[in-house]
PDB file of C-alpha atoms in Angstrom:
ATOM      1  CA  MET A  12     -14.044  19.474   8.215  1.00  0.00           C
ATOM      2  CA  ARG A  13     -14.075  15.799   7.786  1.00  0.00           C
ATOM      3  CA  VAL A  14     -10.292  14.243   8.410  1.00  0.00           C
ATOM      4  CA  ARG A  15      -9.875  10.649   7.127  1.00  0.00           C
ATOM      5  CA  HIS A  16      -6.870   8.406   8.092  1.00  0.00           C
ATOM      6  CA  LYS A  17      -5.400   6.347   5.780  1.00  0.00           C
ATOM      7  CA  ALA A  18      -2.964   3.683   5.881  1.00  0.00           C
ATOM      8  CA  ARG A  19      -0.625   2.605   3.798  1.00  0.00           C
ATOM      9  CA  VAL A  20       2.631  -0.509   3.557  1.00  0.00           C
ATOM     10  CA  VAL A  21       5.337  -0.512   1.013  1.00  0.00           C
ATOM     11  CA  LEU A  22       6.800  -4.952   1.933  1.00  0.00           C
ATOM     12  CA  LEU A  23       9.856  -5.024   1.342  1.00  0.00           C
ATOM     13  CA  ASP A  24      10.670  -9.054   0.131  1.00  0.00           C
ATOM     14  CA  ASP A  25      14.129 -10.682  -0.111  1.00  0.00           C
ATOM     15  CA  GLY A  26      16.197  -8.019  -2.566  1.00  0.00           C
ATOM     16  CA  HIS A  27      12.648  -6.941  -3.858  1.00  0.00           C
ATOM     17  CA  LEU A  28       9.342  -4.837  -2.825  1.00  0.00           C
ATOM     18  CA  VAL A  29       5.885  -5.632  -2.639  1.00  0.00           C
ATOM     19  CA  PHE A  30       3.351  -3.689  -4.697  1.00  0.00           C
ATOM     20  CA  LEU A  31      -0.484  -3.952  -5.772  1.00  0.00           C
ATOM     21  CA  LYS A  32      -1.414  -4.260  -9.117  1.00  0.00           C
ATOM     22  CA  ARG A  33      -4.778  -2.102  -9.650  1.00  0.00           C
ATOM     23  CA  GLY A  34      -6.824  -2.284 -13.137  1.00  0.00           C
ATOM     24  CA  TRP A  35      -9.853  -2.176 -14.664  1.00  0.00           C
ATOM     25  CA  PRO A  36     -11.221  -2.379 -17.690  1.00  0.00           C
ATOM     26  CA  GLY A  37     -10.309  -0.041 -20.458  1.00  0.00           C
ATOM     27  CA  GLY A  38      -7.697   2.023 -17.629  1.00  0.00           C
ATOM     28  CA  ASP A  39      -4.112   1.738 -17.645  1.00  0.00           C
ATOM     29  CA  PRO A  40      -2.748  -0.620 -15.036  1.00  0.00           C
ATOM     30  CA  TYR A  41      -1.073   0.523 -12.207  1.00  0.00           C
ATOM     31  CA  CYS A  42       0.966  -0.081  -9.140  1.00  0.00           C
ATOM     32  CA  THR A  43       0.424   1.196  -5.515  1.00  0.00           C
ATOM     33  CA  THR A  44       0.836   0.067  -1.395  1.00  0.00           C
ATOM     34  CA  VAL A  45      -1.022  -2.175   0.275  1.00  0.00           C
ATOM     35  CA  GLY A  46      -3.612  -0.029   2.775  1.00  0.00           C
ATOM     36  CA  GLY A  47      -6.569   1.241   3.450  1.00  0.00           C
ATOM     37  CA  SER A  48      -8.987   3.530   5.168  1.00  0.00           C
ATOM     38  CA  VAL A  49      -8.464   3.743   9.515  1.00  0.00           C
ATOM     39  CA  GLU A  50     -11.234   2.055  11.550  1.00  0.00           C
ATOM     40  CA  PRO A  51     -12.394   2.435  14.167  1.00  0.00           C
ATOM     41  CA  GLU A  52     -11.847  -1.060  15.796  1.00  0.00           C
ATOM     42  CA  ASP A  53      -7.947  -0.758  14.985  1.00  0.00           C
ATOM     43  CA  ALA A  54      -6.187   0.720  17.519  1.00  0.00           C
ATOM     44  CA  ASP A  55      -3.372   2.412  15.944  1.00  0.00           C
ATOM     45  CA  PHE A  56      -2.109   2.827  12.108  1.00  0.00           C
ATOM     46  CA  GLU A  57       0.080  -0.696  12.183  1.00  0.00           C
ATOM     47  CA  ALA A  58      -3.555  -2.754  13.422  1.00  0.00           C
ATOM     48  CA  THR A  59      -4.925  -1.064  10.801  1.00  0.00           C
ATOM     49  CA  LEU A  60      -1.922  -2.537   7.772  1.00  0.00           C
ATOM     50  CA  ARG A  61      -2.058  -5.667   9.294  1.00  0.00           C
ATOM     51  CA  ARG A  62      -5.373  -6.077   8.889  1.00  0.00           C
ATOM     52  CA  GLU A  63      -5.047  -4.512   5.130  1.00  0.00           C
ATOM     53  CA  ALA A  64      -2.058  -6.837   3.794  1.00  0.00           C
ATOM     54  CA  MET A  65      -4.034  -9.882   5.470  1.00  0.00           C
ATOM     55  CA  GLU A  66      -7.073  -8.373   3.674  1.00  0.00           C
ATOM     56  CA  GLU A  67      -5.695  -7.836   0.603  1.00  0.00           C
ATOM     57  CA  ILE A  68      -2.553 -10.085  -0.183  1.00  0.00           C
ATOM     58  CA  GLY A  69      -2.907 -12.795   3.163  1.00  0.00           C
ATOM     59  CA  ALA A  70       0.100 -11.418   4.430  1.00  0.00           C
ATOM     60  CA  THR A  71       1.938 -10.589   7.445  1.00  0.00           C
ATOM     61  CA  ILE A  72       4.311  -8.136   8.351  1.00  0.00           C
ATOM     62  CA  GLY A  73       6.562  -7.015  10.110  1.00  0.00           C
ATOM     63  CA  PRO A  74       6.904  -4.268  13.004  1.00  0.00           C
ATOM     64  CA  ALA A  75       6.420  -0.444  10.686  1.00  0.00           C
ATOM     65  CA  THR A  76       8.340   2.843  10.382  1.00  0.00           C
ATOM     66  CA  GLU A  77       6.084   6.170   9.144  1.00  0.00           C
ATOM     67  CA  PHE A  78       8.612   7.579   6.725  1.00  0.00           C
ATOM     68  CA  LEU A  79       5.759   9.907   4.388  1.00  0.00           C
ATOM     69  CA  THR A  80       2.437  11.554   4.844  1.00  0.00           C
ATOM     70  CA  LEU A  81       0.332  13.523   2.212  1.00  0.00           C
ATOM     71  CA  THR A  82      -2.270  15.360   2.377  1.00  0.00           C
ATOM     72  CA  GLU A  83      -5.252  15.742  -0.231  1.00  0.00           C
ATOM     73  CA  PRO A  84      -8.108  17.766   0.812  1.00  0.00           C
ATOM     74  CA  ARG A  85     -11.260  16.853  -1.462  1.00  0.00           C
ATOM     75  CA  GLY A  86     -13.946  18.346  -0.505  1.00  0.00           C
ATOM     76  CA  THR A  87     -16.082  18.223   2.145  1.00  0.00           C
ATOM     77  CA  SER A  88     -13.574  15.557   3.535  1.00  0.00           C
ATOM     78  CA  THR A  89      -9.257  15.076   4.101  1.00  0.00           C
ATOM     79  CA  VAL A  90      -7.819  12.886   3.073  1.00  0.00           C
ATOM     80  CA  VAL A  91      -4.599  11.732   5.480  1.00  0.00           C
ATOM     81  CA  GLN A  92      -2.025   9.277   3.379  1.00  0.00           C
ATOM     82  CA  HIS A  93      -0.259   7.789   6.678  1.00  0.00           C
ATOM     83  CA  TYR A  94       3.383   5.403   4.700  1.00  0.00           C
ATOM     84  CA  PHE A  95       5.012   2.980   6.339  1.00  0.00           C
ATOM     85  CA  LEU A  96       7.635   0.127   5.413  1.00  0.00           C
ATOM     86  CA  ALA A  97       8.138  -2.885   6.514  1.00  0.00           C
ATOM     87  CA  ASP A  98       8.717  -6.353   6.231  1.00  0.00           C
ATOM     88  CA  LEU A  99       6.841  -9.492   4.188  1.00  0.00           C
ATOM     89  CA  LEU A 100       6.853 -12.229   6.586  1.00  0.00           C
ATOM     90  CA  ASP A 101       5.457 -14.264   4.153  1.00  0.00           C
ATOM     91  CA  MET A 102       2.300 -14.362   1.788  1.00  0.00           C
ATOM     92  CA  ASP A 103      -0.561 -16.294   0.860  1.00  0.00           C
ATOM     93  CA  LEU A 104      -2.823 -15.274  -2.000  1.00  0.00           C
ATOM     94  CA  ASP A 105      -5.688 -18.538  -0.586  1.00  0.00           C
ATOM     95  CA  ARG A 106      -5.736 -16.090   3.182  1.00  0.00           C
ATOM     96  CA  ARG A 107      -7.065 -13.112   1.111  1.00  0.00           C
ATOM     97  CA  HIS A 108     -10.127 -12.176   1.993  1.00  0.00           C
ATOM     98  CA  GLY A 109     -12.595  -8.722   2.713  1.00  0.00           C
ATOM     99  CA  PRO A 110     -15.098  -6.211   0.255  1.00  0.00           C
ATOM    100  CA  GLU A 111     -12.748  -5.630  -2.288  1.00  0.00           C
ATOM    101  CA  LEU A 112     -12.725  -8.944  -3.254  1.00  0.00           C
ATOM    102  CA  ASP A 113     -16.059  -9.153  -3.183  1.00  0.00           C
ATOM    103  CA  ASP A 114     -16.735  -5.533  -4.716  1.00  0.00           C
ATOM    104  CA  PRO A 115     -16.362  -6.007  -9.276  1.00  0.00           C
ATOM    105  CA  ASP A 116     -16.256  -2.584  -8.514  1.00  0.00           C
ATOM    106  CA  THR A 117     -13.085  -2.680  -7.155  1.00  0.00           C
ATOM    107  CA  GLY A 118     -11.150  -3.434  -9.930  1.00  0.00           C
ATOM    108  CA  ASP A 119      -8.447  -6.420 -10.255  1.00  0.00           C
ATOM    109  CA  PHE A 120      -5.572  -6.068  -7.674  1.00  0.00           C
ATOM    110  CA  GLU A 121      -2.685  -8.001  -7.847  1.00  0.00           C
ATOM    111  CA  PRO A 122       0.452  -8.512  -5.464  1.00  0.00           C
ATOM    112  CA  VAL A 123       3.680  -7.355  -7.863  1.00  0.00           C
ATOM    113  CA  ARG A 124       7.555  -7.992  -7.124  1.00  0.00           C
ATOM    114  CA  ILE A 125       9.753  -5.429  -7.910  1.00  0.00           C
ATOM    115  CA  ALA A 126      13.700  -5.299  -7.817  1.00  0.00           C
ATOM    116  CA  LEU A 127      15.599  -3.165  -5.487  1.00  0.00           C
ATOM    117  CA  SER A 128      16.408  -0.529  -7.979  1.00  0.00           C
ATOM    118  CA  ARG A 129      15.798   3.070  -9.067  1.00  0.00           C
ATOM    119  CA  PRO A 130      15.762   1.365 -12.242  1.00  0.00           C
ATOM    120  CA  ALA A 131      12.504  -0.912 -11.432  1.00  0.00           C
ATOM    121  CA  VAL A 132      11.011   0.728  -9.986  1.00  0.00           C
ATOM    122  CA  ALA A 133      10.926   3.785 -12.676  1.00  0.00           C
ATOM    123  CA  ALA A 134       9.950   1.844 -14.619  1.00  0.00           C
ATOM    124  CA  VAL A 135       6.118   0.674 -12.746  1.00  0.00           C
ATOM    125  CA  ASN A 136       3.048   3.216 -13.368  1.00  0.00           C
ATOM    126  CA  LEU A 137       3.014   4.121  -9.644  1.00  0.00           C
ATOM    127  CA  GLN A 138       0.676   5.838  -7.835  1.00  0.00           C
ATOM    128  CA  PRO A 139       0.555   8.417  -6.012  1.00  0.00           C
ATOM    129  CA  ALA A 140       3.229  10.893  -7.481  1.00  0.00           C
ATOM    130  CA  GLU A 141       4.580  12.335  -4.374  1.00  0.00           C
ATOM    131  CA  LEU A 142       5.171   8.455  -3.948  1.00  0.00           C
ATOM    132  CA  ALA A 143       6.812   7.399  -6.445  1.00  0.00           C
ATOM    133  CA  ASP A 144       8.925  10.328  -5.650  1.00  0.00           C
ATOM    134  CA  TYR A 145      10.495   9.030  -2.353  1.00  0.00           C
ATOM    135  CA  VAL A 146      11.236   5.949  -3.167  1.00  0.00           C
ATOM    136  CA  LEU A 147      12.839   6.172  -5.947  1.00  0.00           C
ATOM    137  CA  ALA A 148      14.481   8.688  -3.670  1.00  0.00           C
ATOM    138  CA  HIS A 149      14.870   6.676  -0.978  1.00  0.00           C
ATOM    139  CA  VAL A 150      15.031   2.746  -2.937  1.00  0.00           C
ATOM    140  CA  GLU A 151      18.882   1.979  -3.008  1.00  0.00           C
ATOM    141  CA  ALA A 152      19.188   2.829   0.314  1.00  0.00           C
ATOM    142  CA  TRP A 153      15.970   0.101   1.906  1.00  0.00           C
ATOM    143  CA  GLY A 154      18.253  -1.905   0.273  1.00  0.00           C
ATOM    144  CA  THR A 155      21.511  -1.887   2.209  1.00  0.00           C
TER     145      THR A 155
END
C-alpha cells in the first residue's frame, strides 16, 4: 500500500489563527490549514510547511511544532496528515505562486484570520472534524 505524507500548519498571528477559506461553486465554504503533500525535494516536514505557506498565502513562518497526526486509509493508498503549530511572521498575497493558483479545479482559497477563541473557531466550518475538535480543545491555551 502506498503511503502519502502531508504537512499542514495552524498559524498564530497576533491573537488570531490563520486558516484557508476554501470553496467551489455550489458548495459550502469551509476552513482548513495551509499545507500539502511532501515533495521529493522537501528536506523534511518543516520544509514542506515553509514551501506551502509561501505558495498558498505568500507567508513566512517561524519554527513549527507537530501537535496532531491523522491517518486516512483511501483504497490503495493511505494519507498521513501531520499538523503543526507555528507563528506567522509575515504574509504578502502578491508572493503567492504554485500550481494551485493556475488550476481552475482547485477552487477558491483565501487566508482568513479567526480570533484565538473557542466561539470564533466554533463559528467556522473547520475541516477535518478531528482537527476542529483538537483546535477547540487547545485554542485557549495557545493564546497564553
